[in-house]
XYZ file of C-alpha atoms in Angstrom:
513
model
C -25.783 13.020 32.342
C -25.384 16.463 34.697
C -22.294 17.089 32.013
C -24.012 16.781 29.026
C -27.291 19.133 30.020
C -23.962 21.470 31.208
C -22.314 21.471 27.757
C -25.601 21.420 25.826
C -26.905 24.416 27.766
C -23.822 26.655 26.872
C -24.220 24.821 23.411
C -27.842 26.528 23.127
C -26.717 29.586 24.609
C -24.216 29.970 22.079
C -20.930 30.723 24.203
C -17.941 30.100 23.132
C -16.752 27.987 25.658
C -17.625 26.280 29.107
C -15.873 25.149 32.433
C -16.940 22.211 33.858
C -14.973 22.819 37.200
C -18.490 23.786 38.800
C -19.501 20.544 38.491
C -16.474 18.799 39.544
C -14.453 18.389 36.684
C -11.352 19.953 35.544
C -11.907 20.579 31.924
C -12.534 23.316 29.643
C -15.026 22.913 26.601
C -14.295 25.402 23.103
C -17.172 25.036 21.091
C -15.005 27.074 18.160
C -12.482 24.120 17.517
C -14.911 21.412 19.511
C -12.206 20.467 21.975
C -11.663 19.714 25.505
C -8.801 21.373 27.145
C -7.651 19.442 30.623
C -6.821 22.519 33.341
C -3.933 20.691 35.124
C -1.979 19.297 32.307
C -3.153 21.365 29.535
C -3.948 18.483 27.014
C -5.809 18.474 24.213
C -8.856 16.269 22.619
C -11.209 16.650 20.125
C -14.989 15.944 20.981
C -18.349 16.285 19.119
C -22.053 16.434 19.742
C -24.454 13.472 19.147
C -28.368 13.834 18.967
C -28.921 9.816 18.734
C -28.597 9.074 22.656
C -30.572 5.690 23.713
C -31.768 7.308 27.117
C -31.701 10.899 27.399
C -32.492 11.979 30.956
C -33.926 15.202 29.927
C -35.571 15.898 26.489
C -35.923 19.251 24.611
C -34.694 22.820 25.856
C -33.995 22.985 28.879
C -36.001 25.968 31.011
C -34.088 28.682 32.509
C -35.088 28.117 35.605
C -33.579 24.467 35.551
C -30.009 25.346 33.990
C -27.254 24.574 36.177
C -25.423 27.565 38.543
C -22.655 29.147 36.465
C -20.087 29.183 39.526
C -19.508 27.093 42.227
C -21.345 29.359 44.493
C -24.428 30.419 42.536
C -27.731 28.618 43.441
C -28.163 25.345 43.284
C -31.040 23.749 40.464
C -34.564 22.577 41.653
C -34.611 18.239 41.255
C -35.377 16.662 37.960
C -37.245 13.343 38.882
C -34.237 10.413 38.271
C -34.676 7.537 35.580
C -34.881 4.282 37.341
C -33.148 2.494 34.082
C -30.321 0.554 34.387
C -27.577 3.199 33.214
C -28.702 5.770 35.380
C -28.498 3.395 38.364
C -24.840 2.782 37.812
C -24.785 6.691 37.413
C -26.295 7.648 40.163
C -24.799 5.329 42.478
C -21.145 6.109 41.187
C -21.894 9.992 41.948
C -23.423 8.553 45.535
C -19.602 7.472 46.458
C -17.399 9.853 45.009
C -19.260 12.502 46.442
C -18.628 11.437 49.949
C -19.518 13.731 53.370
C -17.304 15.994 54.750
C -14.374 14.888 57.913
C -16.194 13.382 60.677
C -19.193 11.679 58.273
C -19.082 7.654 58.427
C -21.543 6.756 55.834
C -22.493 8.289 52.446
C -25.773 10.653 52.167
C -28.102 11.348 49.346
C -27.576 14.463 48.377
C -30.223 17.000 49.391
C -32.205 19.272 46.505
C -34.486 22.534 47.109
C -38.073 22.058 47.247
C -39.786 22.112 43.888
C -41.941 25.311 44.352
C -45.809 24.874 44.037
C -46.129 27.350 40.613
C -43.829 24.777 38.843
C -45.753 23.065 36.066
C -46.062 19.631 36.367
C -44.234 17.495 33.740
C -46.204 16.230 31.564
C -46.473 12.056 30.736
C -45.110 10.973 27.009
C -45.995 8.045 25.194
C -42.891 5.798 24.568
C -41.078 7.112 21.191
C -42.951 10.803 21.405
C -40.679 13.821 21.347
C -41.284 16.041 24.685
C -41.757 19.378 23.316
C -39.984 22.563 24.030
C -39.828 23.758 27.731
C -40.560 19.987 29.095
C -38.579 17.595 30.933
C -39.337 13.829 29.851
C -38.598 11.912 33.093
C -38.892 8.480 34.126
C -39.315 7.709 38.087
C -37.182 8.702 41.243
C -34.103 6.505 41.808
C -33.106 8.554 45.086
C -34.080 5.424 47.469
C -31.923 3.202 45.296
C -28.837 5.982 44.891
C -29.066 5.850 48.494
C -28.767 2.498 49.154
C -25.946 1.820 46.799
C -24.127 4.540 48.195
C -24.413 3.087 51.219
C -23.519 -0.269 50.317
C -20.318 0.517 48.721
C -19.571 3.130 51.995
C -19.501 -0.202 54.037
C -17.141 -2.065 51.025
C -14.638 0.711 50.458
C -13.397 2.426 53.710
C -10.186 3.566 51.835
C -12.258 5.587 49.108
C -14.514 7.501 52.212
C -12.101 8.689 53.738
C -9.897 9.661 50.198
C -12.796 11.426 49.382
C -13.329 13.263 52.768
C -9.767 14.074 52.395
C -10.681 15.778 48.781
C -13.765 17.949 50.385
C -12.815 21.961 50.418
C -11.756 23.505 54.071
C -14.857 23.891 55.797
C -17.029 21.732 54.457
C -19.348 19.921 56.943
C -21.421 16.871 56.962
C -24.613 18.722 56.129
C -23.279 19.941 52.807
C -21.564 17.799 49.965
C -19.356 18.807 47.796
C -18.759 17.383 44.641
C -14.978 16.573 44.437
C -12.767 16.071 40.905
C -12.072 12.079 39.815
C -8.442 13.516 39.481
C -8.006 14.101 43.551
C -8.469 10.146 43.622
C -5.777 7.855 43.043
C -5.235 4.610 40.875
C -5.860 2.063 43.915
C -9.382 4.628 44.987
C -10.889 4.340 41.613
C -10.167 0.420 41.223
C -11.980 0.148 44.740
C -15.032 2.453 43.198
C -14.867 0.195 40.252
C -15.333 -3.189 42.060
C -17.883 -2.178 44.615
C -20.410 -0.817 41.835
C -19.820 -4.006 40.688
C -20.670 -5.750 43.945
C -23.679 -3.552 44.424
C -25.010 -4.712 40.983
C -24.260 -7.939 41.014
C -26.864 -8.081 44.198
C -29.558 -6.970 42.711
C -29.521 -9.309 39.573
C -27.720 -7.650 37.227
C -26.163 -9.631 34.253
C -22.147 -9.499 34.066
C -20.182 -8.552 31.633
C -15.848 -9.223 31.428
C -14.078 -5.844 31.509
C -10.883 -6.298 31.131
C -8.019 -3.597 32.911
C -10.129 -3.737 36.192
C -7.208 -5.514 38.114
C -4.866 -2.526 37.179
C -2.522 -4.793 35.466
C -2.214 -2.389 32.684
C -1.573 1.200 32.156
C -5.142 2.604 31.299
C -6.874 4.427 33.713
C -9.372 1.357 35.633
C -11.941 4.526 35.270
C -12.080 3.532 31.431
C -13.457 0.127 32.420
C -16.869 2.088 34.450
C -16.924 4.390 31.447
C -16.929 1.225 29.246
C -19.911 0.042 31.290
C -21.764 2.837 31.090
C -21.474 3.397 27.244
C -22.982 -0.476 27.329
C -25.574 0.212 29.348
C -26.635 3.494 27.151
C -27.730 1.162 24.325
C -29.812 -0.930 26.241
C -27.381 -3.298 27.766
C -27.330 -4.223 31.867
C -24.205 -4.733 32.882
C -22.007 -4.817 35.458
C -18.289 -5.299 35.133
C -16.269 -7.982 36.711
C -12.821 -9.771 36.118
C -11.850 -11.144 32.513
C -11.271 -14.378 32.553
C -7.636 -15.766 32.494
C -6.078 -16.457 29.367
C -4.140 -19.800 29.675
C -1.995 -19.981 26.609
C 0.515 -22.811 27.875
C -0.178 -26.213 29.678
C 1.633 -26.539 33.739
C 5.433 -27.402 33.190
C 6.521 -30.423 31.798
C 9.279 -32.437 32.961
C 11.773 -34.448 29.764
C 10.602 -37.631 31.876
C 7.225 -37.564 31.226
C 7.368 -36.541 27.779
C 6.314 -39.544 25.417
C 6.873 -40.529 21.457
C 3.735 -40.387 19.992
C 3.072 -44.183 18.682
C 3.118 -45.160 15.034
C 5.022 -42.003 14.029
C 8.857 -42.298 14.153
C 11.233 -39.472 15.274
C 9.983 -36.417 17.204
C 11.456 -33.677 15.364
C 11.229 -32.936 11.374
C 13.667 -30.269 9.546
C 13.446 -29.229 6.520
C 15.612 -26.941 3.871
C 15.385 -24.764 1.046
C 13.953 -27.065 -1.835
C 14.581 -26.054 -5.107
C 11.863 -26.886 -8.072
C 12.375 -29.225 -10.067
C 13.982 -28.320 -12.961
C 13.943 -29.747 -16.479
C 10.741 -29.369 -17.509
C 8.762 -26.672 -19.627
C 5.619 -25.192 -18.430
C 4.136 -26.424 -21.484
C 5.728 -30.005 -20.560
C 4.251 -29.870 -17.193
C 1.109 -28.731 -17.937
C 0.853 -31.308 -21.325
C 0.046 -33.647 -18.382
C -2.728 -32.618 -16.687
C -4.704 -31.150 -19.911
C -6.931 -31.993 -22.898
C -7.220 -30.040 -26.304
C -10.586 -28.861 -27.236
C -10.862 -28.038 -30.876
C -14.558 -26.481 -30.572
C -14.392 -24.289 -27.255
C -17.974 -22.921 -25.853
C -19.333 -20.188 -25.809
C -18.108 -18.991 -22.623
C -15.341 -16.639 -21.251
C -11.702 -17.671 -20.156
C -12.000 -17.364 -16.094
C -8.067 -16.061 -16.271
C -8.592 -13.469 -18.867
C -12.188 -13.128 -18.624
C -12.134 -12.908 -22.703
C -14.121 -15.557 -24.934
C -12.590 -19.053 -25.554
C -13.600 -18.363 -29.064
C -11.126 -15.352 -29.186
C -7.243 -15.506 -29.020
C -6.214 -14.782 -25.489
C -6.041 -11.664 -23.731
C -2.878 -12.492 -21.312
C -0.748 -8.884 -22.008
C 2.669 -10.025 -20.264
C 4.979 -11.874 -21.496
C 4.334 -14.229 -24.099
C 4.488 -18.051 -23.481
C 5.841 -20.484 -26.206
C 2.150 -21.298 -27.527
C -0.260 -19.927 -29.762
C -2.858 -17.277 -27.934
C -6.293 -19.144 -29.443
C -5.290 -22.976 -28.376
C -8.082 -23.634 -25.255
C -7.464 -26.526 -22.924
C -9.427 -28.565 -21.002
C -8.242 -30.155 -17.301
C -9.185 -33.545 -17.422
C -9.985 -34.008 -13.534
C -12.749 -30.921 -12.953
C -13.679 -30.114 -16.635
C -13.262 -26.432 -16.834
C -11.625 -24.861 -20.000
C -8.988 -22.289 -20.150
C -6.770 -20.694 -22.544
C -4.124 -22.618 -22.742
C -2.015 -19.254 -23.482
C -3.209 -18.403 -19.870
C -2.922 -21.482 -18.209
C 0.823 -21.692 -19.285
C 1.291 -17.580 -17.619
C -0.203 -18.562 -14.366
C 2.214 -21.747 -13.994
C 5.093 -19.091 -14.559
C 3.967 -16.724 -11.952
C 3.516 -19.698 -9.028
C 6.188 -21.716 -7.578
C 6.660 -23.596 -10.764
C 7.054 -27.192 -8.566
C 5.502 -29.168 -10.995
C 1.793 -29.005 -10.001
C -1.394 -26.665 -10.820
C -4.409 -25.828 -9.496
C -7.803 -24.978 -11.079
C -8.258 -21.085 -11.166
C -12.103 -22.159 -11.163
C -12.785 -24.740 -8.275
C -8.966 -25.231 -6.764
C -8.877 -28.963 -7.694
C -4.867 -29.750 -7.099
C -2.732 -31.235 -10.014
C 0.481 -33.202 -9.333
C 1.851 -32.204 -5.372
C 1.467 -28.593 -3.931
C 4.319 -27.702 -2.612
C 4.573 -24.135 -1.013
C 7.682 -21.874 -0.063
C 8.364 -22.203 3.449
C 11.304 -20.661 4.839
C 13.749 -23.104 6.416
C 12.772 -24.317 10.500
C 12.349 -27.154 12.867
C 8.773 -29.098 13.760
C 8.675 -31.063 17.395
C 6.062 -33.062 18.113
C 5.369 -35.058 21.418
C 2.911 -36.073 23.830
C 2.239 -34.161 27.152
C 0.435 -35.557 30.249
C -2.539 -33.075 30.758
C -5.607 -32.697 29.415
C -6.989 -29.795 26.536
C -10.506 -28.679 27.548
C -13.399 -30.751 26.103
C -10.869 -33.981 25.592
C -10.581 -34.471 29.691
C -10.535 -38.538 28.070
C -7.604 -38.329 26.492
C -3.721 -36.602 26.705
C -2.348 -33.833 24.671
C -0.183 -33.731 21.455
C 1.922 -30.341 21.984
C 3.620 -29.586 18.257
C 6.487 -26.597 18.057
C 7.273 -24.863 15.410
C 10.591 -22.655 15.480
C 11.587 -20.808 11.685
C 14.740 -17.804 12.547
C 14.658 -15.394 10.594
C 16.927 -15.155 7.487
C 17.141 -14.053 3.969
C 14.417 -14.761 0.938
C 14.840 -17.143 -1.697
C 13.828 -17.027 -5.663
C 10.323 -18.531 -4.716
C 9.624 -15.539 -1.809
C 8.099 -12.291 -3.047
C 11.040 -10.045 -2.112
C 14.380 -11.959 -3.297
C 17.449 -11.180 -1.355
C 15.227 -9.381 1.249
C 15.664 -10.383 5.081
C 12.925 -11.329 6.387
C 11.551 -11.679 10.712
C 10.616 -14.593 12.253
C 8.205 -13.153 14.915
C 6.933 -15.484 17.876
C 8.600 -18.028 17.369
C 8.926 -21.067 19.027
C 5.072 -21.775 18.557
C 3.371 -24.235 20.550
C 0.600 -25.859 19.142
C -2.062 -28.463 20.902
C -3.616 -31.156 19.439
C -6.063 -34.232 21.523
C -4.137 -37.655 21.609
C -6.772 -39.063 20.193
C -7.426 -41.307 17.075
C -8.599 -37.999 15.006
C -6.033 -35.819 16.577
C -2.940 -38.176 15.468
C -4.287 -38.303 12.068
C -4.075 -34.421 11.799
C -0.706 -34.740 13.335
C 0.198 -37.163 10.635
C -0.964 -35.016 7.627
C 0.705 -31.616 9.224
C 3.534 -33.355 9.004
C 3.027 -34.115 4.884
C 2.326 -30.427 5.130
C 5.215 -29.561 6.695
C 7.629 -31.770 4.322
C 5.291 -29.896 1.841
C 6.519 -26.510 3.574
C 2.754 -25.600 3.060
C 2.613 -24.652 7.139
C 3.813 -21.162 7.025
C 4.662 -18.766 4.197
C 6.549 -15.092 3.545
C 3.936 -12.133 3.465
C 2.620 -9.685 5.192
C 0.902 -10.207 9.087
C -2.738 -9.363 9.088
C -2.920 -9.184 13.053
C 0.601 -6.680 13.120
C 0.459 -4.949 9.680
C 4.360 -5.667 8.953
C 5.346 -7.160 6.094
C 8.528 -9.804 4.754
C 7.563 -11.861 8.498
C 6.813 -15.659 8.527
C 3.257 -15.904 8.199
C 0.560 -18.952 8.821
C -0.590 -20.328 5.415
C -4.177 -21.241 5.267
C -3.906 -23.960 7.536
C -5.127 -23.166 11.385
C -3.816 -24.179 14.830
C -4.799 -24.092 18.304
C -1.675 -21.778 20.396
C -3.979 -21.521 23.493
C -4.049 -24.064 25.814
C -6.225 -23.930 28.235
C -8.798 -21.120 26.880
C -9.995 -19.962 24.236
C -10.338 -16.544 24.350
C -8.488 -15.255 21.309
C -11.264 -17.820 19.240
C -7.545 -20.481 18.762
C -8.227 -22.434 21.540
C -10.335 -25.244 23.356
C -13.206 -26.532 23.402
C -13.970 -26.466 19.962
C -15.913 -29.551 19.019
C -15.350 -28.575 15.081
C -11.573 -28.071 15.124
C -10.343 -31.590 13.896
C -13.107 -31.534 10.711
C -12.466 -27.979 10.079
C -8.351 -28.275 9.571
C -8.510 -31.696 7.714
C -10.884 -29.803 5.262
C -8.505 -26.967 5.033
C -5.635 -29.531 4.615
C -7.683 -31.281 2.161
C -7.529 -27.805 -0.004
C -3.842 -27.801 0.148
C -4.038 -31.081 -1.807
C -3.149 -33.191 1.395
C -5.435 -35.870 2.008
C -5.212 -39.939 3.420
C -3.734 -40.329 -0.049
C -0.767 -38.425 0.787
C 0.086 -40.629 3.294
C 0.441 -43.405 1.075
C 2.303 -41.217 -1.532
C 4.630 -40.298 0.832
C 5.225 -43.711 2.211
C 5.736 -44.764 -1.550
């Protein structure tokens, strides 16, 4: 908060730029091109000024007698009265151990302020919501007995950082002044220990936790970012106090050949399948002859392909099927009514496999069949347990596609495309549910309705082996990403979405027959 009433002042004051290294930091502010210019390494960001903070510590123009010292050694500012809410806490307490005491000091100090002189107005009380006018400072209670007390707390948890920040203090600084030393003069391992003890000292007094994740410093961004994460949380309301994500578990313990078991009433445990060719033979107007009734008095309604009226010839622009543009059609499972001009266009742009589906309400004609690339399926059972099915073992499916080169039914033919991720494990419950989904993935599969050739809407590239419409569970033990256990809705959710690719109980018996 101390930086932003810095900037803002020199905002109001119109200069053209401000140094924050008074106040501890190394960075220049240029209000011409609104960016912040790092002293040491000369980098470059862009920043901007907000007027919808949640909790401003001070409210309105600042007086001229409370604007901070210009230089390092100019006069320090009389106390503004802390805010004793949640964010200002962490604050507070944060500035409590960085600015540690001078050599020789063993526990962290408050620091000191002026008196407030006795001609200094008294700040006047607001309503919640009113505006503090100009000239008045809108504060909320004194947090210095709790600043203290953190500090001190976190002195007693983090030796290293004392005496790091001791280290940091300007020659001939003593333990009656503190200085107010730059985050950059601390170290990785120094601001993961400054981290972890806020934590510590919030997580005594009650407050909620929230994950964090890069506070173990197992990844390159700064563990600062994590604090700065908590803080922004905090500013809109939210107590927190950052801990440890949890662990994502994305693959059961290992798995010896031995005790890896057949799954009964299923033969084999692996399933390949090839390039499958449609059918060929057949018109469009042959294939679709099946599945259609003529209507010789069409209603009053609008083609749902063409969006023209049934009454009117079709208005299908490409190129021209072997029928007349005003025959309509009916489908004789669903009911809904169609050009048949447009019907017979939409067969030729899909994978022409001898089936359709409704435009309207995606009833399936004949067997969906989809364009898979070539790969392998395994399927077996594994002796542990998936979270919420501790009753029962685990199915673990893998799925392994390489890459290669696209076919006529792929969107780019003669195109190579990636294979990315692959083997995939998948984890299903060994239980009576769980080997019936098992049973109809693998119609699916045959189907090569499982994965398709598009682009990845997690990586943005495109021509890659992509899931189709039908989800799976990759995470083992967790379920972090949202595509793990427990999920109590899983089972009903995929046989619904395999019921939309046309594959139902029935399909086990057609594929039997």
């Amino acid at each position: 908060m101390d930086v932003g009433i810095t900037i803002q002042r020199a905002y109001e004051k119109q200069h053209p730029w401000v140094d924050l290294s008074a106040i501890g930091f190394c960075y220049v502010i240029d209000f011409a091109t609104m960016g912040q210019i790092n002293r040491q390494t000369q980098r470059k960001r862009r920043v901007r000024r907000r007027l919808d903070m949640v909790y401003p510590l001070v409210s309105g123009t600042l007086p001229k007698s409370q604007s901070w010292p210009a230089s390092p050694g100019a006069a320090a500012a009389p106390p503004v009265p802390a805010c004793a809410c949640p964010q200002c806490l962490l604050v507070m307490s944060v500035k409590a151990t960085v600015s540690a005491a001078g050599p020789g000091t063993a526990t962290l100090q408050p620091r000191k302020a002026p008196p407030v002189p006795p001609t200094a107005p008294k700040a006047p009380v607001l309503a919640p919501g009113a505006k503090a006018p100009d000239g008045t400072a809108m504060v909320r209670g004194s947090l210095k007995p709790l600043a203290a007390q953190g500090g001190r707390r976190q002195a007693a948890s983090t030796p290293a950082l004392n005496s790091a920040s001791s280290a940091a203090s300007p020659p001939g600084a003593g333990s009656s002044k503190v200085s107010r030393p730059s985050l950059g003069t601390l170290n990785r391992s120094h601001l993961q220990r400054l981290a972890i003890a806020q934590s510590r000292v919030l997580i005594a007094s009650g407050v909620p936790t929230v994950p964090v994740k890069n506070l173990t410093g197992s990844s390159p961004v700064n563990p600062a970012l994590a604090g700065i994460t908590g803080i922004l949380m905090s500013a809109a309301g939210l107590p927190v106090c950052l801990t440890r994500p949890p662990k994502l578990v994305l693959h059961p313990p290992p798995v010896s050949k031995s005790e890896i078991q057949s799954i009964p009433g299923i033969s084999h445990t692996c399933r390949k399948t090839t390039k499958k060719q449609a059918k060929k033979g057949k018109t469009p107007e042959e294939v679709l002859k099946k599945y259609l009734q003529k209507v010789r008095h069409p209603p009053d309604e609008d083609c749902t392909i063409c969006m023209e009226r049934l009454s009117a010839p079709s208005g299908y622009k490409g190129p021209q099927p072997a029928v007349k543009p005003d025959l309509v059609g009916k489908l004789v499972k669903c009911g809904h009514v169609f050009h048949l001009h447009c019907l017979v266009a939409m067969y030729n742009n899909g994978n022409k496999d001898g089936s359709l589906q409704c435009p309207t309400c995606k009833t399936i004609y004949g067997v969906k069949t989809g364009t898979q690339p070539p790969g392998k399926m395994e399927y077996h059972i594994i002796p542990h347990a998936l979270p919420g099915h501790s009753d029962c073992k685990t199915i673990r499916i893998i799925y392994n596609i390489p890459p290669g080169v696209q076919g006529p039914e792929h969107p780019n033919p003669g195109k190579s495309f990636t294979a990315r991720g692959f083997p995939r494990h998948c984890y299903l419950p060994d239980s009576e549910k769980g080997r019936k989904v098992l049973k109809l993935l693998l119609v699916a599969w045959d189907r090569r309705l499982i994965f398709a050739i598009g682009t990845s809407s997690t990586t943005g590239e495109s021509d890659t082996v992509i899931w189709n419409e039908i989800h799976h569970k990759t995470e083992f033990g967790s379920n972090l990403t949202g595509h793990g256990y427990p999920d109590i809705n899983y089972l009903d959710n995929v046989l619904a979405e395999l019921a939309a690719q046309g594959i139902t109980e029935e399909s086990l018996v057609q594929e039997k027959d």
